[in-house]
Coordinates of C-alpha atoms and ligand atoms in Angstrom, one line a residue:
M21 CA -17.5 3.0 -13.5
H22 CA -15.2 5.9 -12.7
D23 CA -12.7 7.2 -15.1
P24 CA -9.4 7.3 -13.2
E25 CA -8.2 10.3 -15.1
T26 CA -10.9 12.4 -13.6
V27 CA -9.8 11.5 -10.1
W28 CA -7.1 13.6 -8.6
D29 CA -5.0 14.0 -5.5
F30 CA -3.6 17.2 -4.1
A31 CA -0.8 17.6 -1.5
M32 CA 1.1 20.3 0.1
A33 CA 3.4 21.0 3.1
D34 CA 1.9 20.7 6.6
Q35 CA 2.1 24.3 7.5
L36 CA 2.9 27.6 5.8
K37 CA 3.5 30.9 7.6
F38 CA 3.4 33.8 5.2
G39 CA 3.8 37.6 5.5
L40 CA 6.0 40.6 6.2
E41 CA 8.1 39.8 9.3
A42 CA 6.8 36.2 9.5
S43 CA 10.4 35.2 10.3
T44 CA 10.1 37.0 13.7
E45 CA 7.9 34.0 14.7
L46 CA 10.6 31.5 14.0
G47 CA 11.8 31.3 17.6
D48 CA 8.3 30.7 18.9
E49 CA 7.7 27.9 16.3
L50 CA 11.0 26.2 17.3
E51 CA 10.1 26.4 21.0
A52 CA 6.6 25.1 20.4
R53 CA 8.1 22.0 18.9
G54 CA 10.5 21.5 21.8
V55 CA 13.6 22.2 19.7
D56 CA 16.7 22.6 21.9
S57 CA 19.3 22.5 19.1
A58 CA 19.1 23.4 15.4
L59 CA 21.4 23.1 12.4
V60 CA 21.0 26.0 10.0
V61 CA 21.7 25.0 6.4
T62 CA 22.7 27.9 4.2
D63 CA 25.4 29.3 1.9
E64 CA 28.4 31.4 2.7
Q65 CA 27.6 34.3 0.4
L66 CA 24.1 34.8 1.9
R67 CA 25.5 34.7 5.4
E68 CA 27.9 37.5 4.5
T69 CA 25.0 39.7 3.5
G70 CA 23.5 39.5 7.0
V71 CA 20.2 37.9 5.7
V72 CA 20.8 34.7 7.6
E73 CA 21.2 36.6 10.8
D74 CA 18.0 38.6 10.1
A75 CA 16.1 35.4 9.5
L76 CA 17.3 33.9 12.8
S77 CA 16.8 37.1 14.9
S78 CA 14.0 35.6 16.9
V79 CA 15.8 32.4 17.9
P80 CA 16.2 32.4 21.7
A81 CA 19.7 32.7 23.0
D82 CA 19.5 29.4 24.9
L83 CA 18.7 27.4 21.8
E84 CA 21.9 25.8 20.5
V85 CA 22.5 26.9 16.9
T86 CA 25.1 25.5 14.5
I87 CA 25.5 26.9 11.1
F88 CA 26.4 24.8 8.0
E89 CA 27.2 27.2 5.2
G90 CA 28.6 24.8 2.7
V91 CA 25.7 24.9 0.2
E92 CA 26.7 25.7 -3.4
P93 CA 24.4 26.4 -6.4
D94 CA 23.2 23.2 -8.0
P95 CA 24.4 21.1 -5.0
A96 CA 26.2 17.9 -5.9
V97 CA 26.3 14.7 -3.9
D98 CA 29.3 15.9 -1.8
V99 CA 27.4 19.0 -0.6
Y100 CA 24.6 16.8 0.6
E101 CA 27.0 14.5 2.3
S102 CA 28.8 17.4 4.1
A103 CA 25.5 18.6 5.4
L104 CA 24.6 15.1 6.6
E105 CA 28.0 14.9 8.3
A106 CA 27.4 18.2 10.1
A107 CA 24.0 16.9 11.2
A108 CA 25.6 13.7 12.5
D109 CA 28.1 15.8 14.5
V110 CA 25.5 18.0 16.1
D111 CA 22.5 15.6 16.3
P112 CA 20.1 18.6 16.1
D113 CA 16.3 18.5 16.9
A114 CA 15.7 20.7 13.9
I115 CA 17.2 21.6 10.5
V116 CA 16.5 25.1 9.4
G117 CA 17.1 25.9 5.7
V118 CA 17.7 29.5 4.9
G119 CA 18.4 30.5 1.3
G120 CA 17.5 29.8 -2.3
G121 CA 16.3 26.5 -3.7
S122 CA 19.6 24.8 -3.2
S123 CA 19.8 25.5 0.5
L124 CA 16.2 24.4 1.1
D125 CA 16.7 21.2 -0.9
V126 CA 19.9 20.3 1.1
A127 CA 18.0 21.2 4.4
K128 CA 15.0 19.0 3.4
V129 CA 17.2 16.0 2.5
T130 CA 19.4 16.4 5.6
G131 CA 16.4 16.4 7.8
A132 CA 14.8 13.4 6.2
L133 CA 18.0 11.3 6.1
A134 CA 19.6 12.5 9.4
D135 CA 18.8 9.3 11.2
T136 CA 19.9 6.9 8.4
D137 CA 23.4 5.9 7.5
R138 CA 22.6 5.2 3.8
D139 CA 24.2 6.5 0.7
L140 CA 22.3 9.5 -0.8
L141 CA 22.1 7.9 -4.2
E142 CA 20.0 5.0 -2.8
Y143 CA 17.1 7.4 -2.6
V144 CA 17.5 8.8 -6.1
A145 CA 15.0 7.4 -8.6
P146 CA 16.2 4.5 -10.8
P147 CA 18.0 3.9 -13.1
I148 CA 20.6 6.3 -11.6
G149 CA 19.8 5.5 -8.0
G150 CA 18.2 2.7 -5.9
G151 CA 14.7 4.2 -5.6
E152 CA 14.7 3.5 -1.9
P153 CA 11.7 5.2 -0.2
V154 CA 12.7 8.2 2.0
P155 CA 11.8 7.4 5.6
A156 CA 9.7 9.5 7.9
S157 CA 12.1 11.4 10.2
E158 CA 11.8 12.7 13.7
T159 CA 13.9 15.7 12.8
V160 CA 11.9 18.9 12.4
V161 CA 12.6 20.7 9.1
F162 CA 11.8 24.4 8.6
A163 CA 12.3 26.2 5.2
L164 CA 12.9 30.0 5.0
P165 CA 13.3 31.0 1.3
T166 CA 15.3 34.1 0.6
T167 CA 14.5 34.2 -3.1
A168 CA 11.1 34.2 -4.8
G169 CA 11.1 31.6 -7.5
T170 CA 12.1 28.0 -7.0
G171 CA 9.1 26.8 -4.9
A172 CA 11.4 24.6 -2.9
E173 CA 9.6 25.5 0.3
S174 CA 6.4 24.0 -1.2
S175 CA 7.9 21.0 -2.8
P176 CA 8.4 17.3 -1.8
A177 CA 11.5 17.0 -3.9
A178 CA 15.2 17.9 -4.0
V179 CA 17.5 18.1 -6.9
V180 CA 21.0 16.6 -6.8
S181 CA 23.6 17.4 -9.4
L182 CA 25.9 14.8 -10.8
P183 CA 28.5 17.1 -12.4
D184 CA 30.7 14.3 -13.9
R185 CA 27.6 13.0 -15.8
E186 CA 26.3 16.6 -16.6
L187 CA 23.1 15.4 -15.1
K188 CA 20.6 16.5 -12.4
V189 CA 18.5 13.9 -10.6
G190 CA 15.7 14.2 -8.1
I191 CA 14.8 12.7 -4.8
S192 CA 11.0 12.8 -4.3
S193 CA 8.9 11.8 -1.4
R194 CA 6.1 13.2 0.7
H195 CA 8.5 13.0 3.6
L196 CA 10.6 15.7 2.0
Y197 CA 7.9 18.4 2.6
P198 CA 9.2 20.8 5.2
D199 CA 7.3 20.7 8.5
L200 CA 6.9 24.4 8.3
A201 CA 7.7 26.9 5.5
V202 CA 8.2 30.4 6.8
V203 CA 7.9 32.8 3.8
D204 CA 8.9 36.3 4.8
P205 CA 9.1 38.6 1.8
L206 CA 11.4 41.0 3.7
L207 CA 14.1 38.3 3.4
T208 CA 14.1 38.9 -0.4
V209 CA 14.5 42.7 -0.2
S210 CA 18.3 42.7 -0.7
L211 CA 18.3 40.3 -3.6
P212 CA 20.1 41.9 -6.6
P213 CA 17.9 42.7 -9.7
S214 CA 19.5 40.0 -11.9
I215 CA 18.6 37.2 -9.4
T216 CA 15.2 38.7 -8.7
A217 CA 14.5 38.7 -12.5
A218 CA 15.8 35.1 -13.0
S219 CA 14.1 33.5 -10.0
G220 CA 10.9 35.4 -10.8
M221 CA 10.9 34.1 -14.4
D222 CA 11.4 30.6 -12.9
A223 CA 8.3 31.0 -10.8
L224 CA 6.3 32.4 -13.8
T225 CA 7.4 29.4 -15.8
H226 CA 6.3 27.0 -13.0
A227 CA 2.8 28.6 -13.0
I228 CA 2.4 28.7 -16.8
E229 CA 3.6 25.1 -17.3
A230 CA 1.4 23.9 -14.4
Y231 CA -1.6 25.7 -15.9
T232 CA -1.2 24.0 -19.2
T233 CA 0.0 20.4 -18.4
R234 CA -2.1 17.5 -19.5
R235 CA -3.4 14.7 -17.3
Y236 CA -1.1 11.7 -17.3
D237 CA -0.5 8.4 -15.5
T238 CA 2.3 9.0 -13.0
K239 CA 3.1 5.3 -13.0
K240 CA 4.6 5.9 -16.5
S241 CA 6.9 8.4 -15.0
V242 CA 9.4 7.0 -12.5
E243 CA 10.2 10.3 -10.9
H244 CA 6.6 10.9 -9.9
A245 CA 5.7 7.4 -9.0
S246 CA 5.7 8.3 -5.3
E247 CA 3.1 7.8 -2.7
R248 CA 1.6 11.1 -3.6
A249 CA -0.6 10.6 -6.5
N250 CA -1.6 8.2 -9.3
Y251 CA -2.1 10.9 -11.8
G252 CA -0.3 14.1 -12.6
G253 CA -1.3 17.1 -14.6
R254 CA -3.5 20.1 -14.2
T255 CA -6.7 19.9 -12.0
A256 CA -9.3 22.4 -10.8
M257 CA -7.2 22.8 -7.7
T258 CA -3.9 23.5 -9.4
D259 CA -5.6 25.9 -11.9
M260 CA -6.6 28.1 -9.0
Y261 CA -3.0 28.3 -7.7
A262 CA -1.5 28.7 -11.1
K263 CA -3.8 31.5 -12.3
Q264 CA -3.3 33.5 -9.1
A265 CA 0.4 33.0 -9.4
I266 CA 0.6 34.2 -13.0
E267 CA -1.4 37.3 -12.1
L268 CA 0.7 38.2 -9.0
I269 CA 4.0 37.6 -10.8
G270 CA 2.9 39.5 -13.9
G271 CA 1.9 42.5 -11.8
S272 CA 4.9 42.7 -9.5
L273 CA 8.1 41.2 -11.1
Q274 CA 9.1 44.3 -13.0
R275 CA 8.6 46.5 -10.0
A276 CA 10.6 44.1 -7.7
V277 CA 13.5 44.2 -10.3
N278 CA 13.4 48.0 -10.7
N279 CA 13.2 48.7 -7.0
G280 CA 14.1 45.9 -4.6
E281 CA 12.8 47.8 -1.7
D282 CA 9.2 47.9 -3.1
V283 CA 7.9 45.8 -0.3
E284 CA 4.4 45.3 -1.8
A285 CA 6.1 44.0 -5.0
R286 CA 8.3 41.7 -3.0
R287 CA 5.3 40.4 -1.1
D288 CA 3.3 39.6 -4.3
M289 CA 6.4 37.9 -5.8
A290 CA 6.9 35.8 -2.7
L291 CA 3.2 34.8 -2.7
G292 CA 3.2 34.1 -6.4
S293 CA 6.3 31.9 -6.1
V294 CA 4.7 29.9 -3.2
L295 CA 1.4 29.4 -5.2
A296 CA 3.3 28.5 -8.3
G297 CA 5.3 26.0 -6.3
I298 CA 2.1 24.4 -5.0
A299 CA 0.7 24.3 -8.5
F300 CA 3.6 22.6 -10.2
T301 CA 4.4 20.1 -7.5
N302 CA 0.9 18.7 -8.0
A303 CA 0.4 19.4 -11.8
G304 CA 3.9 18.7 -13.0
L305 CA 5.9 20.8 -15.5
G306 CA 6.4 20.5 -19.3
A307 CA 8.8 20.9 -22.2
T308 CA 10.3 24.2 -21.1
H309 CA 11.8 22.6 -18.0
A310 CA 12.8 19.5 -19.9
M311 CA 14.7 21.5 -22.5
A312 CA 16.3 23.8 -19.9
Y313 CA 18.1 21.0 -18.1
P314 CA 20.6 19.9 -20.9
I315 CA 21.4 23.5 -21.6
A316 CA 22.1 24.3 -17.9
G317 CA 24.1 21.1 -17.6
E318 CA 26.4 22.0 -20.6
N319 CA 26.6 25.8 -20.3
H320 CA 26.1 26.3 -16.6
T321 CA 23.4 29.0 -17.2
P322 CA 21.1 30.0 -14.4
H323 CA 18.0 27.9 -14.3
G324 CA 15.6 30.9 -14.3
V325 CA 17.3 32.6 -17.3
T326 CA 17.3 29.3 -19.2
V327 CA 13.6 28.5 -18.8
A328 CA 12.7 32.2 -19.6
A329 CA 14.6 32.0 -22.9
L330 CA 12.7 28.9 -23.9
L331 CA 9.2 29.6 -22.5
P332 CA 7.8 31.8 -25.4
S333 CA 8.8 29.2 -28.0
V334 CA 7.3 26.3 -26.1
M335 CA 4.1 28.3 -25.5
R336 CA 3.8 28.9 -29.3
Y337 CA 4.3 25.2 -29.9
N338 CA 1.8 24.2 -27.3
A339 CA -0.9 26.9 -27.8
S340 CA -3.0 24.9 -30.3
T341 CA -3.8 22.4 -27.6
A342 CA -5.8 24.9 -25.5
Y343 CA -6.0 28.4 -27.1
D344 CA -8.4 29.4 -24.3
R345 CA -5.9 28.7 -21.6
Y346 CA -3.2 30.7 -23.4
G347 CA -5.7 33.5 -23.9
T348 CA -6.3 33.5 -20.1
I349 CA -2.5 33.6 -19.5
A350 CA -2.3 36.6 -21.9
E351 CA -5.0 38.4 -19.9
L352 CA -3.6 37.6 -16.6
L353 CA -0.3 39.1 -17.8
G354 CA -2.2 42.3 -18.7
E355 CA -2.6 41.8 -22.5
S356 CA -6.0 42.7 -24.0
L357 CA -7.6 40.0 -26.2
E358 CA -9.9 42.4 -27.9
G359 CA -10.4 41.4 -31.5
A360 CA -8.0 38.5 -31.2
S361 CA -8.8 35.1 -32.8
D362 CA -8.0 31.9 -30.9
R363 CA -4.7 31.6 -32.6
E364 CA -3.8 35.3 -31.9
A365 CA -4.7 34.8 -28.2
G366 CA -2.0 32.1 -27.9
E367 CA 0.4 34.4 -29.7
R368 CA -0.4 37.3 -27.4
A369 CA 0.5 35.1 -24.3
A370 CA 3.9 34.4 -25.8
I371 CA 4.4 38.1 -26.6
A372 CA 3.4 39.1 -23.1
V373 CA 6.2 36.8 -21.7
E374 CA 8.7 38.2 -24.2
S375 CA 8.0 41.7 -23.3
L376 CA 8.2 41.0 -19.6
C377 CA 11.6 39.4 -20.2
A378 CA 12.7 42.4 -22.2
D379 CA 11.6 44.8 -19.4
I380 CA 13.6 43.0 -16.8
G381 CA 16.8 42.4 -18.8
I382 CA 16.4 38.6 -19.4
P383 CA 18.1 37.5 -22.6
D384 CA 15.6 37.0 -25.4
G385 CA 17.1 33.9 -26.9
L386 CA 19.4 30.9 -26.3
A387 CA 22.2 32.4 -28.5
E388 CA 22.9 34.8 -25.7
L389 CA 23.4 31.9 -23.4
G390 CA 26.0 30.4 -25.6
V391 CA 23.9 27.9 -27.5
E392 CA 24.8 27.5 -31.2
D393 CA 23.0 25.9 -34.1
D394 CA 25.3 22.9 -34.0
D395 CA 24.3 22.1 -30.4
I396 CA 20.6 21.7 -31.2
P397 CA 20.5 18.0 -32.3
R398 CA 22.5 17.0 -29.2
L399 CA 20.3 19.1 -26.9
A400 CA 17.2 17.7 -28.5
E401 CA 18.4 14.1 -28.0
K402 CA 19.2 14.8 -24.4
T403 CA 15.9 16.4 -23.8
A404 CA 14.0 13.5 -25.4
E405 CA 15.3 11.4 -22.5
I406 CA 13.6 13.5 -19.9
Q407 CA 10.2 11.8 -20.2
R408 CA 9.3 12.6 -16.6
L409 CA 8.7 16.2 -17.7
L410 CA 7.8 15.7 -21.3
I411 CA 5.0 13.4 -20.3
G412 CA 3.0 16.3 -18.9
N413 CA 3.6 18.6 -21.9
P414 CA 0.2 19.3 -23.4
R415 CA 1.4 18.6 -27.0
R416 CA 3.4 15.5 -27.9
V417 CA 7.0 16.3 -28.7
T418 CA 9.3 14.2 -30.8
T419 CA 13.0 14.8 -31.1
D420 CA 12.4 16.5 -34.4
D421 CA 9.8 18.8 -32.7
L422 CA 12.4 19.6 -30.0
E423 CA 14.9 20.6 -32.6
S424 CA 12.4 23.0 -34.1
I425 CA 11.5 24.5 -30.8
F426 CA 15.2 24.9 -29.9
A427 CA 15.8 26.6 -33.3
D428 CA 12.9 28.9 -32.7
A429 CA 14.2 29.9 -29.2
L430 CA 17.8 30.6 -30.6
Ligands
FE2_527 FE1 12.1 25.7 -12.4

């Protein structure tokens, strides 16, 4: 009789085009799919930098392009609704998301729901939403990331903010994978150092959490109870992606922060981010991401900075579940394990992350993000509700444990 926990699924987007100047093939890809009109989903600030124009440079002049530039960071329901309205006005053959995770999420959802007239919240997982399955859509969706970090181009999910409830919720479905992700590292060259650092640490956290998740039954996690897989957690397949991502990011993040025009570093970061995205969307995440959400909700801190400030403390808490894995992380980040006991190997992995953060100017604790001692019990309680992420954490975490980890990360 087979043990269901040893059976695993693996899924990713249909097609990925990666490499320097990959975006110059965008026009051909649109034409190959018979696209006559496209709605570009992006944000105003990015458009002002000229990056959107660069990304679209190969689009033929006779293809009708409309730009929706109303995406905001942590997009709320109204942003998604505006994009859907723009799509209803234009009735495009394709939606092209250009930007960070927020623009790509809005593009994915707009493409999937363009032909429906339903309320966005119907597709959000219960108990907040109706849990309605996302339909297959005729609209072609392309994703062109201009940051290296969120993994949104590799993911079958989108995050929707509910600001009045200080909450973020997800829509998840295999129909949310973009039809084509075009990852051109040159589109990230003008990213300022602070965003390079924060988004890069987000990608590293995705890879490290994916590499250390435990196997779990996704049916116990509403968020992941999609058509995708019966079990989540790390597998032989996700380990490959996660390890390669940790090594690439560890070897290039500091260089990309120090010199944004270091094209080789930008390429390694872009690839590391894609691989980390594929790893975590299959393996799941853990306590670092769970703990980051309530902080970001209350203090409006950038996601990448928040996870980075928590990661070493969560790694120290989890290391005893798999010292060998933490040792591997330390080595992939360039630390030597010579003479290290199992326990020290785990510690060296956490130290490697801390020194990377210090080198790239990421705050080394939650206090710098405005978190205070008195906030901890409330943050721990809010985190304990995020079982969809805690379920994959390799070590069990109670509310008391969460309080200790928050205190350690202060
Ligand atoms: Fe993240």
